[in-house]
Every structure is written in structure tokens, then in C-alpha cells.
PDB file of C-alpha atoms and ligand atoms in Angstrom:
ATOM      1  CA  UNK A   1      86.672 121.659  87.396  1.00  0.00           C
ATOM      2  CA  UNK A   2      90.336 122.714  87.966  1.00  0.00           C
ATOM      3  CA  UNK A   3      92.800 120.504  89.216  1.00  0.00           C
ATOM      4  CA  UNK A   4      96.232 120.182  90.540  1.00  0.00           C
ATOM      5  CA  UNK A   5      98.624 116.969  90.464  1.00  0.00           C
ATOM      6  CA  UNK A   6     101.605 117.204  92.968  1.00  0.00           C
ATOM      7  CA  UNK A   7     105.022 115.439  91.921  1.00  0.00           C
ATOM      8  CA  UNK A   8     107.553 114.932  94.741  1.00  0.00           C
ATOM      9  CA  UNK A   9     111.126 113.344  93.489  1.00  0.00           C
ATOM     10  CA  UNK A  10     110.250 109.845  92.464  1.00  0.00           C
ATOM     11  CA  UNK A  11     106.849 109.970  91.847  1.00  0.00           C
ATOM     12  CA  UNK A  12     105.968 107.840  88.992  1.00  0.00           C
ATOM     13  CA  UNK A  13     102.035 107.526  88.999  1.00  0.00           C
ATOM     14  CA  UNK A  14     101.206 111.382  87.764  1.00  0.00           C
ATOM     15  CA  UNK A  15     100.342 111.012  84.099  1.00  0.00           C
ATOM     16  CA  UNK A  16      98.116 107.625  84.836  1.00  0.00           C
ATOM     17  CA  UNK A  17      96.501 110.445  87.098  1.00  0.00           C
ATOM     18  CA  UNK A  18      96.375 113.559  84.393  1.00  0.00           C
ATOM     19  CA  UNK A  19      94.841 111.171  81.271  1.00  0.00           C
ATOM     20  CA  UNK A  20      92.029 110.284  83.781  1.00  0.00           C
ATOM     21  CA  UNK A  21      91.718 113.623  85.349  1.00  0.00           C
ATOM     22  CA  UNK A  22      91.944 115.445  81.439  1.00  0.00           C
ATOM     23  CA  UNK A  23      89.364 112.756  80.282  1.00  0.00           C
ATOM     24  CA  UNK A  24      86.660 113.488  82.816  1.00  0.00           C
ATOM     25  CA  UNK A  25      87.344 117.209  83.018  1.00  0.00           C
ATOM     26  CA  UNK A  26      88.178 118.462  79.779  1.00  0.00           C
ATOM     27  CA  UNK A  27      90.615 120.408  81.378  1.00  0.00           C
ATOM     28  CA  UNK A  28      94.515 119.557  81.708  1.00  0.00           C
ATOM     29  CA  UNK A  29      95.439 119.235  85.518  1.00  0.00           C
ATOM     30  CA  UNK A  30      98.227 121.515  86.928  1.00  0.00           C
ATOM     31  CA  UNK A  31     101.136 119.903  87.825  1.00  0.00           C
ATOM     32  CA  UNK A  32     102.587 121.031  91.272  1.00  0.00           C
ATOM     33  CA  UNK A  33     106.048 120.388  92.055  1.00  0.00           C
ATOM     34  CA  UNK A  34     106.781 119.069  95.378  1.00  0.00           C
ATOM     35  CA  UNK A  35     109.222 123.088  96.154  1.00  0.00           C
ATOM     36  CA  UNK A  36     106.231 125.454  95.246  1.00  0.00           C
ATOM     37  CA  UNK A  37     105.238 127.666  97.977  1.00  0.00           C
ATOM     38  CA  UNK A  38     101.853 128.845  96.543  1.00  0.00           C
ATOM     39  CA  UNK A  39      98.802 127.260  94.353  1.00  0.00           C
ATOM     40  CA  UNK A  40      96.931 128.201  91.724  1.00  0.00           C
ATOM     41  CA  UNK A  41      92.947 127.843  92.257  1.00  0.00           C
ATOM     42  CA  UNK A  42      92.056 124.439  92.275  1.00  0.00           C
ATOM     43  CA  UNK A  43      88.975 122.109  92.998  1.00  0.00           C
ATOM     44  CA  UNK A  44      90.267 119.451  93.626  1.00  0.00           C
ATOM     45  CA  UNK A  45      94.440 118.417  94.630  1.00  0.00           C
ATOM     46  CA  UNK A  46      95.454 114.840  93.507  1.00  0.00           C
ATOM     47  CA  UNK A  47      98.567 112.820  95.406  1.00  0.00           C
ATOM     48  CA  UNK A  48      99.394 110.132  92.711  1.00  0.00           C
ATOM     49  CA  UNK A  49     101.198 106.940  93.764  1.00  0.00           C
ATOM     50  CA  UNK A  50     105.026 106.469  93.111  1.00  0.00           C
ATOM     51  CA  UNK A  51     107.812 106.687  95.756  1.00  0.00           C
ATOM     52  CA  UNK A  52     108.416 109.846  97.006  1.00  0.00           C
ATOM     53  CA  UNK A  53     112.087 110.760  97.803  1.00  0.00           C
ATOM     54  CA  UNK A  54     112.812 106.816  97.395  1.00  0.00           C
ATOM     55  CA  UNK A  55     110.343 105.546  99.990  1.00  0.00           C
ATOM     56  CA  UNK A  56     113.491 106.924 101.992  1.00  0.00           C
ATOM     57  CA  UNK A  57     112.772 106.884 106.140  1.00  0.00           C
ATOM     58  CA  UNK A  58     109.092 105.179 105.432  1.00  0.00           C
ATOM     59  CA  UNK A  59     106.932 105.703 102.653  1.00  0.00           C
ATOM     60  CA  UNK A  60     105.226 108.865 102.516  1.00  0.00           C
ATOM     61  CA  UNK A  61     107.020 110.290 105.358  1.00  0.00           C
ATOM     62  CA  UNK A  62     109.774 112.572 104.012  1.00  0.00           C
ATOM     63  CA  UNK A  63     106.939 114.126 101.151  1.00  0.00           C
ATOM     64  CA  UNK A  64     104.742 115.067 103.929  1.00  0.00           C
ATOM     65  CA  UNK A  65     107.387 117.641 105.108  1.00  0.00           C
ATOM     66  CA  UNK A  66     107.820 118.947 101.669  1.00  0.00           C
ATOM     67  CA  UNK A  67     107.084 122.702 101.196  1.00  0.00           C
ATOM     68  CA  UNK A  68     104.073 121.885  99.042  1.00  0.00           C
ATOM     69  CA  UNK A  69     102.294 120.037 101.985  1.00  0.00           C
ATOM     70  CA  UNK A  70     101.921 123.231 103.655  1.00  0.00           C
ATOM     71  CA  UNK A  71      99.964 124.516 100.998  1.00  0.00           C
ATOM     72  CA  UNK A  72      97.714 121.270 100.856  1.00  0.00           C
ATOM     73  CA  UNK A  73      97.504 121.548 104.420  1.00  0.00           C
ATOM     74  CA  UNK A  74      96.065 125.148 103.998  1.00  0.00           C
ATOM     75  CA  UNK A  75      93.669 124.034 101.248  1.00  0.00           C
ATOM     76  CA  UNK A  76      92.348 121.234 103.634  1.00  0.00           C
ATOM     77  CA  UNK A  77      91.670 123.585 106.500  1.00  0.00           C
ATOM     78  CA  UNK A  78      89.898 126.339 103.429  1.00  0.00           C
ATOM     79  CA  UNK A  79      88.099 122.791 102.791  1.00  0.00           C
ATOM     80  CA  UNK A  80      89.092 121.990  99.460  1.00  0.00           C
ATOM     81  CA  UNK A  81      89.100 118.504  98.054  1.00  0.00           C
ATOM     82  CA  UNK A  82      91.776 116.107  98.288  1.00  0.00           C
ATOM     83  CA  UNK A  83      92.538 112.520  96.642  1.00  0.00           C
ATOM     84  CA  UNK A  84      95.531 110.429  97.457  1.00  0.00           C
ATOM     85  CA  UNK A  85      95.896 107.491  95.720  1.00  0.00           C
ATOM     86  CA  UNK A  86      98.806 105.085  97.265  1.00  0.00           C
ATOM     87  CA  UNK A  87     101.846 106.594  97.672  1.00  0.00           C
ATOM     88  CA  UNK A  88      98.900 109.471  98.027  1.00  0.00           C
ATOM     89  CA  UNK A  89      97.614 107.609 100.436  1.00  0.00           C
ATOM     90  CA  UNK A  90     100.384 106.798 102.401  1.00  0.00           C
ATOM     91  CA  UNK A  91     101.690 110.837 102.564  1.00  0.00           C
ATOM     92  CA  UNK A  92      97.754 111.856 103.945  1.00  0.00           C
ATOM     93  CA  UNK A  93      98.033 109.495 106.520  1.00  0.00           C
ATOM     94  CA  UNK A  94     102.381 111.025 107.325  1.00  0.00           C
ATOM     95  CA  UNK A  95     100.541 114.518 107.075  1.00  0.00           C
ATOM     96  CA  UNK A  96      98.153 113.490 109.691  1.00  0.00           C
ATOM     97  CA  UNK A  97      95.549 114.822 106.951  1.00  0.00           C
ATOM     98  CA  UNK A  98      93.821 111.182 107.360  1.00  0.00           C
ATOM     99  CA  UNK A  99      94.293 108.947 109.895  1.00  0.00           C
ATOM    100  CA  UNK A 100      95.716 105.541 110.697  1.00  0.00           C
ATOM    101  CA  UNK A 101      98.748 104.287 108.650  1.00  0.00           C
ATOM    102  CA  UNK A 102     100.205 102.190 105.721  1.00  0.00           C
ATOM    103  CA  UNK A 103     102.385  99.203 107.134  1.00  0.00           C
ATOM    104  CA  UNK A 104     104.335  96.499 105.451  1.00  0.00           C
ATOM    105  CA  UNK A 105     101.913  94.437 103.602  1.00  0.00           C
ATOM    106  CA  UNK A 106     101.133  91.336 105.969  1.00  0.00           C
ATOM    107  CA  UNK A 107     103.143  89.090 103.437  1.00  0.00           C
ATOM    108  CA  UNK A 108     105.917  91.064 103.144  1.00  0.00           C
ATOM    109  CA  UNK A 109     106.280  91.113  99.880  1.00  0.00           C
ATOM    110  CA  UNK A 110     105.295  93.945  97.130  1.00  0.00           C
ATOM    111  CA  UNK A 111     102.439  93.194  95.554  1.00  0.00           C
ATOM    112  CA  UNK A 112     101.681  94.147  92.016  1.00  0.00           C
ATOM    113  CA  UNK A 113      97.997  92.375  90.484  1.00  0.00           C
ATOM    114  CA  UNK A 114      94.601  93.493  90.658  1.00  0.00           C
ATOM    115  CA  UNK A 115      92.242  93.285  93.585  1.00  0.00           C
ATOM    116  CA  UNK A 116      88.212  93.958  93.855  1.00  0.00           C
ATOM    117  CA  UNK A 117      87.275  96.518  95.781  1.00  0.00           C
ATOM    118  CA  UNK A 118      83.521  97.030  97.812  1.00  0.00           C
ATOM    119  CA  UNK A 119      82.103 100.468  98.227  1.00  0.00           C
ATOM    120  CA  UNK A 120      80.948 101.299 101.615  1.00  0.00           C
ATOM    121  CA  UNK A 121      79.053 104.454 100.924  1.00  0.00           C
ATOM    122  CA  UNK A 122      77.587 106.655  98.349  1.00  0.00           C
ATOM    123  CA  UNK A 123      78.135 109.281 100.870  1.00  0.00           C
ATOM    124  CA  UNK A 124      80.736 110.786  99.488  1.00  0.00           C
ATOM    125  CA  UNK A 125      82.481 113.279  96.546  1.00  0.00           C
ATOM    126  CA  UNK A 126      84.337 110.476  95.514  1.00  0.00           C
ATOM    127  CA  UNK A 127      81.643 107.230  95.096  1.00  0.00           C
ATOM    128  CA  UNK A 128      78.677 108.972  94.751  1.00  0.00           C
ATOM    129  CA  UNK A 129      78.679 107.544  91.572  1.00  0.00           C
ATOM    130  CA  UNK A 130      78.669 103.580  92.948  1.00  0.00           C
ATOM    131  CA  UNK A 131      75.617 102.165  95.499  1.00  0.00           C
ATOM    132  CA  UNK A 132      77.349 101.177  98.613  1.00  0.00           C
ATOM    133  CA  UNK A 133      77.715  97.598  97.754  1.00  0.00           C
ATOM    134  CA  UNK A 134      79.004  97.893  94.599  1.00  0.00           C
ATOM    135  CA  UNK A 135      82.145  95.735  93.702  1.00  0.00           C
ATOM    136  CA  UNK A 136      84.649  96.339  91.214  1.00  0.00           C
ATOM    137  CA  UNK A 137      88.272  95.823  89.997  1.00  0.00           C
ATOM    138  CA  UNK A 138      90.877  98.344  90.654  1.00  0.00           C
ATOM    139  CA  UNK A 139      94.810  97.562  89.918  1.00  0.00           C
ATOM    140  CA  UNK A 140      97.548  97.378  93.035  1.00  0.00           C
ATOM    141  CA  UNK A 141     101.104  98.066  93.195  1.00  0.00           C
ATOM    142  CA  UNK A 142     102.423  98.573  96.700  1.00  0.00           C
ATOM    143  CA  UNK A 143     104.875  97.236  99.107  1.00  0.00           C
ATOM    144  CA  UNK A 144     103.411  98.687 102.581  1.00  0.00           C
ATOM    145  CA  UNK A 145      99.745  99.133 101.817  1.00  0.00           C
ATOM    146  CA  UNK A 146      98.603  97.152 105.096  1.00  0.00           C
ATOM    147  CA  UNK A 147      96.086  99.925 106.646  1.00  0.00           C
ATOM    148  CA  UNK A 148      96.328 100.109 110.218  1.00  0.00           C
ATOM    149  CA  UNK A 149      94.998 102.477 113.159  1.00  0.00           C
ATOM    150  CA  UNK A 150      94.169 101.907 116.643  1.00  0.00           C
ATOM    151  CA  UNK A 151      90.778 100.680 118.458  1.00  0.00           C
ATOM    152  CA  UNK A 152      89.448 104.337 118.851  1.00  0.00           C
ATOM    153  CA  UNK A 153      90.403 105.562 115.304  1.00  0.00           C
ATOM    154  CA  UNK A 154      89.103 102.193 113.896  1.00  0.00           C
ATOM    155  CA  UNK A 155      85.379 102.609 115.991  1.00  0.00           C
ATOM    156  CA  UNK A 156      85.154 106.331 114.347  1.00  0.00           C
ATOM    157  CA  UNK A 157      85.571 105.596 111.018  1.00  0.00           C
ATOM    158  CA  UNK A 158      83.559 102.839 111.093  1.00  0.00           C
ATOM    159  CA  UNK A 159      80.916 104.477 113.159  1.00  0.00           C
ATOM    160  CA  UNK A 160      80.909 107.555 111.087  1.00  0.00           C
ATOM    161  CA  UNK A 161      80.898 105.479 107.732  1.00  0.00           C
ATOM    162  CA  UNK A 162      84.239 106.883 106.753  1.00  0.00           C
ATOM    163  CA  UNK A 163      85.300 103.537 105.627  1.00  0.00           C
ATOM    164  CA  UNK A 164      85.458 104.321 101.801  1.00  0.00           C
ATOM    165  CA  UNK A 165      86.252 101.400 100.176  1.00  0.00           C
ATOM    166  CA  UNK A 166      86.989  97.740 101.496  1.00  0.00           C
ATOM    167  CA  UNK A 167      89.241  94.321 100.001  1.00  0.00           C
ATOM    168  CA  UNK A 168      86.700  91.897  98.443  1.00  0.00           C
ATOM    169  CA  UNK A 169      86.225  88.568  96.808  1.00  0.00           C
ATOM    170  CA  UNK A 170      85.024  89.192  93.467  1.00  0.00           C
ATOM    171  CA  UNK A 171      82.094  88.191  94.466  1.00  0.00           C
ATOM    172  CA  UNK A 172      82.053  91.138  96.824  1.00  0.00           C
ATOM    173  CA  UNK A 173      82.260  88.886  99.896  1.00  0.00           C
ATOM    174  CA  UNK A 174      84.317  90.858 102.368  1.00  0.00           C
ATOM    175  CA  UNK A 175      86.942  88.568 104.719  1.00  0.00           C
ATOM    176  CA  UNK A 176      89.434  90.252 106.521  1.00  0.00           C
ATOM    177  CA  UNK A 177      91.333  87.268 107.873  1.00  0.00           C
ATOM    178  CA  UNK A 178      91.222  85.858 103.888  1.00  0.00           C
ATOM    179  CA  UNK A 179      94.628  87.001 102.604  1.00  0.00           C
ATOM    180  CA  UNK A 180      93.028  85.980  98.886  1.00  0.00           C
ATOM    181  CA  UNK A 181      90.871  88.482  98.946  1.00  0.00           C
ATOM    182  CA  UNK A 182      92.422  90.835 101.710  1.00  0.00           C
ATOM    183  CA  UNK A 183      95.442  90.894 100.111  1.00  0.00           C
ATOM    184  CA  UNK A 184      98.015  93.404 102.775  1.00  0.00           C
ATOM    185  CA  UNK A 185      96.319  91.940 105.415  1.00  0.00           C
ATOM    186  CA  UNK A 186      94.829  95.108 106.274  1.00  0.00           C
ATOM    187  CA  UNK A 187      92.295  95.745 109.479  1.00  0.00           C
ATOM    188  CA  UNK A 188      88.640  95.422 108.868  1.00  0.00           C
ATOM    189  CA  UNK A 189      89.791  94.762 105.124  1.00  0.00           C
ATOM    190  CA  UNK A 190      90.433  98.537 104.896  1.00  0.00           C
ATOM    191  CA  UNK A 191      91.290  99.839 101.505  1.00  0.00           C
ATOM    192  CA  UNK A 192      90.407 103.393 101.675  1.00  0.00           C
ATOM    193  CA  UNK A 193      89.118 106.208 103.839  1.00  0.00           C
ATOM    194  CA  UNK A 194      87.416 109.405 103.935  1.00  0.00           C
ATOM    195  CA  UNK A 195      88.220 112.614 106.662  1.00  0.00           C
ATOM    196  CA  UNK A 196      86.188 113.444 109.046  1.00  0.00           C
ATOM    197  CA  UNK A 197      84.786 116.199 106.866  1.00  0.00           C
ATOM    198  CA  UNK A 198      83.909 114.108 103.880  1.00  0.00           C
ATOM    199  CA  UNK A 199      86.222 115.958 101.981  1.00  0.00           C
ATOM    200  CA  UNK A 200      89.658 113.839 101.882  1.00  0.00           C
ATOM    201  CA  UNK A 201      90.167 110.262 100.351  1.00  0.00           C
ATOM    202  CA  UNK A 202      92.546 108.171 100.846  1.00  0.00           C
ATOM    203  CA  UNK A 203      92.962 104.711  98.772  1.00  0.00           C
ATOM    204  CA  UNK A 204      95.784 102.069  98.273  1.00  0.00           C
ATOM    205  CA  UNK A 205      94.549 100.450  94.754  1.00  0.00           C
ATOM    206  CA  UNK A 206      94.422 102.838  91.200  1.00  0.00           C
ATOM    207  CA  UNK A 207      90.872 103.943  89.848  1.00  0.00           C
ATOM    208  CA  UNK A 208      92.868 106.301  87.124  1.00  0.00           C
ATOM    209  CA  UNK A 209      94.092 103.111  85.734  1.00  0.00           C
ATOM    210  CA  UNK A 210      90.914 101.429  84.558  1.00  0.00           C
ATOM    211  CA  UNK A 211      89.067 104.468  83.056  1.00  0.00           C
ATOM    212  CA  UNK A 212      88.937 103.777  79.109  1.00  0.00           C
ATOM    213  CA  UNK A 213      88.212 100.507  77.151  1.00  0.00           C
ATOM    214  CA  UNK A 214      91.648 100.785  76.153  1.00  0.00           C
ATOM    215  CA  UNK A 215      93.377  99.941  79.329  1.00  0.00           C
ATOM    216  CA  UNK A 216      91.460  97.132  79.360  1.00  0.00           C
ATOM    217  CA  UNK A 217      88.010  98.944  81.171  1.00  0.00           C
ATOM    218  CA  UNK A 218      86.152 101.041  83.019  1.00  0.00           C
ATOM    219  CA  UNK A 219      85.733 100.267  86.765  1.00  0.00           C
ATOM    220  CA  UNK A 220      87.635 103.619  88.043  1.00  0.00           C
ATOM    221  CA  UNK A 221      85.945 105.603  86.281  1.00  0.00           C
ATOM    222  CA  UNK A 222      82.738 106.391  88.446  1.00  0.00           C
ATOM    223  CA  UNK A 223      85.081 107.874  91.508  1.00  0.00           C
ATOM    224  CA  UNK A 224      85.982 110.929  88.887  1.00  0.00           C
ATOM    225  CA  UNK A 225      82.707 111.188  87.033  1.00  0.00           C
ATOM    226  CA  UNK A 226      81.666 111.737  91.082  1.00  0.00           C
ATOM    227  CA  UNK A 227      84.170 114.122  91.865  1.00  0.00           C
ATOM    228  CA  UNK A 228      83.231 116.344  88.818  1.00  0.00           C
ATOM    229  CA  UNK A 229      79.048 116.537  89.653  1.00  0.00           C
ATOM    230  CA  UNK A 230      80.144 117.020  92.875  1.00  0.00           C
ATOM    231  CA  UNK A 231      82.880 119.680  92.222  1.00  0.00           C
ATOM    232  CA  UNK A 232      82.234 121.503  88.563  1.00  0.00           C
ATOM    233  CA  UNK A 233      81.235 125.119  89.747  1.00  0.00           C
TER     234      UNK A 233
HETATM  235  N1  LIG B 301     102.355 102.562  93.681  1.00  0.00           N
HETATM  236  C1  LIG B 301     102.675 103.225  94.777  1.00  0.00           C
HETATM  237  O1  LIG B 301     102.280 104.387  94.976  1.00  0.00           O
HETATM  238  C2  LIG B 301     103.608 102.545  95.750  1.00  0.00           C
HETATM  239  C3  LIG B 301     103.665 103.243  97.094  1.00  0.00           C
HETATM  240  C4  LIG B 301     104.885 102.876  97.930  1.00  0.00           C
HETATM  241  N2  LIG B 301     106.102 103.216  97.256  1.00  0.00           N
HETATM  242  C5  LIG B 301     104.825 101.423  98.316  1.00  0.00           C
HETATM  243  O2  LIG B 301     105.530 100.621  97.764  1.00  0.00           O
HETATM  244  O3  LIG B 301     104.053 101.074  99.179  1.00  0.00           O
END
């Protein structure tokens, strides 16, 4: 399975990203920097978290116009598989590749811990490895990770069960209005999402940093052992 990491200026997330991407693959990722015009064939392109050109106008926003996205664009309409993971995340949503978008978390404050996570479907590339209902711990680091979208967007992806992955107790009890548990505050508890095409992911917390004993366990690691049955050609 071939894959490609793009780095914008101020990226800081991409080598969390290539250890888990080399360690499920076998393969070293590509890295794409955020000025290339053209890509090399890829499975699979990964947005890693960080804070692209400074988090300057909103997060997200300014990497989502950078010559690189048109590429990604092109690979999403050839449909080709796409993860963004946070600051990811937050430039799918500016590139109007997923929908909905990241706001200030409901606290206001950055947040930085871990969080629990429940998967909403085995439907997908990217947690056909968990059952839908499966809980577990994923780290956070994000200042404007509070996912929000309007009535229409929010009764599609929850109607289409493109709700990927929500905020939970550990105990996999799912409270929006908690802020323990729901920790941005965001709607329907809404911690990642899939396209329309089952092809794009979108997710605030880090799977690539919990996939080895060694960084203290394993609970990301299903989303890329998914990603490569569903992917290796
Ligand atoms: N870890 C990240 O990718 C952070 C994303 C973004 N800079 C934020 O603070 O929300």
C-alpha cells in the first residue's frame, strides 16, 4: 500500500503519522510538500495534525488553498483515499472535501489529554477493523476542535451513518451536553466523519499515536490495519 504524507509550513504531526503508516505498511510514506504540483501514485493521502501556516486566518483555512490541495482535490474526485487527522481534519472540512467545521473548543481553551472515542460503524476503510460500539482511547491536542454543521448537514450524516467516530465516557456512554466526556463541546458528540462516498475521514483525536506498546498501547492501531485490507492491491 503506497502512501503520501502532506507537510504545509508548520505542520508538526507528520512523523507520529509516517512510524504508524511505515509500521503497518512496510513501506515508507512519501512526504508531499505543501508547493508540489503533481503526485506520485498513492493509495492512500494522509493530512497530519500541526498548524498549518500558523493557524493564520483560521485553522486549516490558508492550507486548503495551497497548490497541493488541488492535487488532493483531483485524487478525491479519481476516488482515492483520504485521512485527515486534526489539523487534517480541520483543512478537509476548509477544502469543502468534508463537511461541517472545526470551531473554538466550547471551553475555549486548548486542550491537550486523552479522550475515548465510540465507533459508529464498521462500514468503513478506516474502522472496519472495530464493531460499531467499540470504545477506545485516542490522544487530543487541539484548540478549535468543536465540530459543527448545520441541521441539514447534521440529518445526512447521521442518516447515512457517516458519523465515524463519537466523544465517550470510558465506559462508552455517549453525552453530548457532558463536557467530561464531550470534551469541545462538539454537536451530537461528533469526533469524526466520513464523505459521502465512504472514502474520506476526517477525525480531531490521534490513532497514529497509540499504535505500539511503546507509546504506551495499541488502541489506534485497528483504523490502519483497516485501511491496509481494505487498500493493499
Ligand atoms: N494537533 C493539531 O493538529 C492542532 C490543530 C490546530 N492547530 C488546533 O489547535 O486546533
Amino acid at each position: 500500500m503506497k502512501t503520501g504524507i502532506v507537510v504545509f509550513p508548520g505542520t508538526n504531526r507528520e512523523r507520529d503519522m509516517a512510524i504508524a503508516l511505515h509500521g503497518v505498511t512496510g513501506r515508507k510514506p512519501e512526504m508531499l510538500w505543501h508547493r508540489d504540483t503533481a503526485l506520485p501514485d498513492l493509495d492512500l493521502i494522509v493530512l497530519p495534525g500541526g498548524f498549518s501556516y500558523g493557524d493564520y486566518l483560521r485553522c486549516g483555512a490558508m492550507a486548503a488553498h495551497s497548490p497541493i490541495m488541488r492535487e488532493v482535490k483531483a485524487f478525491a474526485e479519481r476516488g482515492g483515499h483520504i485521512l485527515g487527522v486534526c489539523n487534517g481534519f480541520q483543512i478537509l472540512t476548509e477544502a469543502g472535501l468534508l463537511p461541517g467545521a472545526l470551531l473554538r473548543n466550547g471551553g475555549m481553551r486548548f486542550l491537550s489529554q486523552d479522550c475515548y472515542l465510540r465507533v459508529e460503524t464498521s462500514e468503513t476503510p478506516f474502522t472496519r477493523h472495530w464493531k460499531k460500539g467499540d470504545v477506545f482511547r485516542a490522544p487530543l491536542a487541539h484548540g478549535d476542535g468543536n465540530y459543527a454543521c448545520d441541521a441539514e448537514t447534521l440529518a445526512e450524516l447521521e442518516g447515512e451513518g457517516r458519523v465515524a467516530f463519537r466523544y465517550a465516557s470510558a465506559g462508552g456512554v455517549v453525552d453530548a451536553s457532558d463536557r467530561a466526556s464531550n470534551l469541545n463541546g462538539s454537536v451530537n458528540a461528533i469526533a469524526g466523519v466520513i464523505s459521502a462516498n465512504n472514502r474520506i475521514c476526517g477525525m480531531m483525536p490521534h490513532p497514529e499515536d497509540l499504535v505500539d506498546p511503546l507509546m504506551g498501547g495499541v488502541d489506534g492501531k485497528p483504523l490502519f490495519d483497516g485501511l491496509v485490507e481494505a487498500l493493499v492491491r
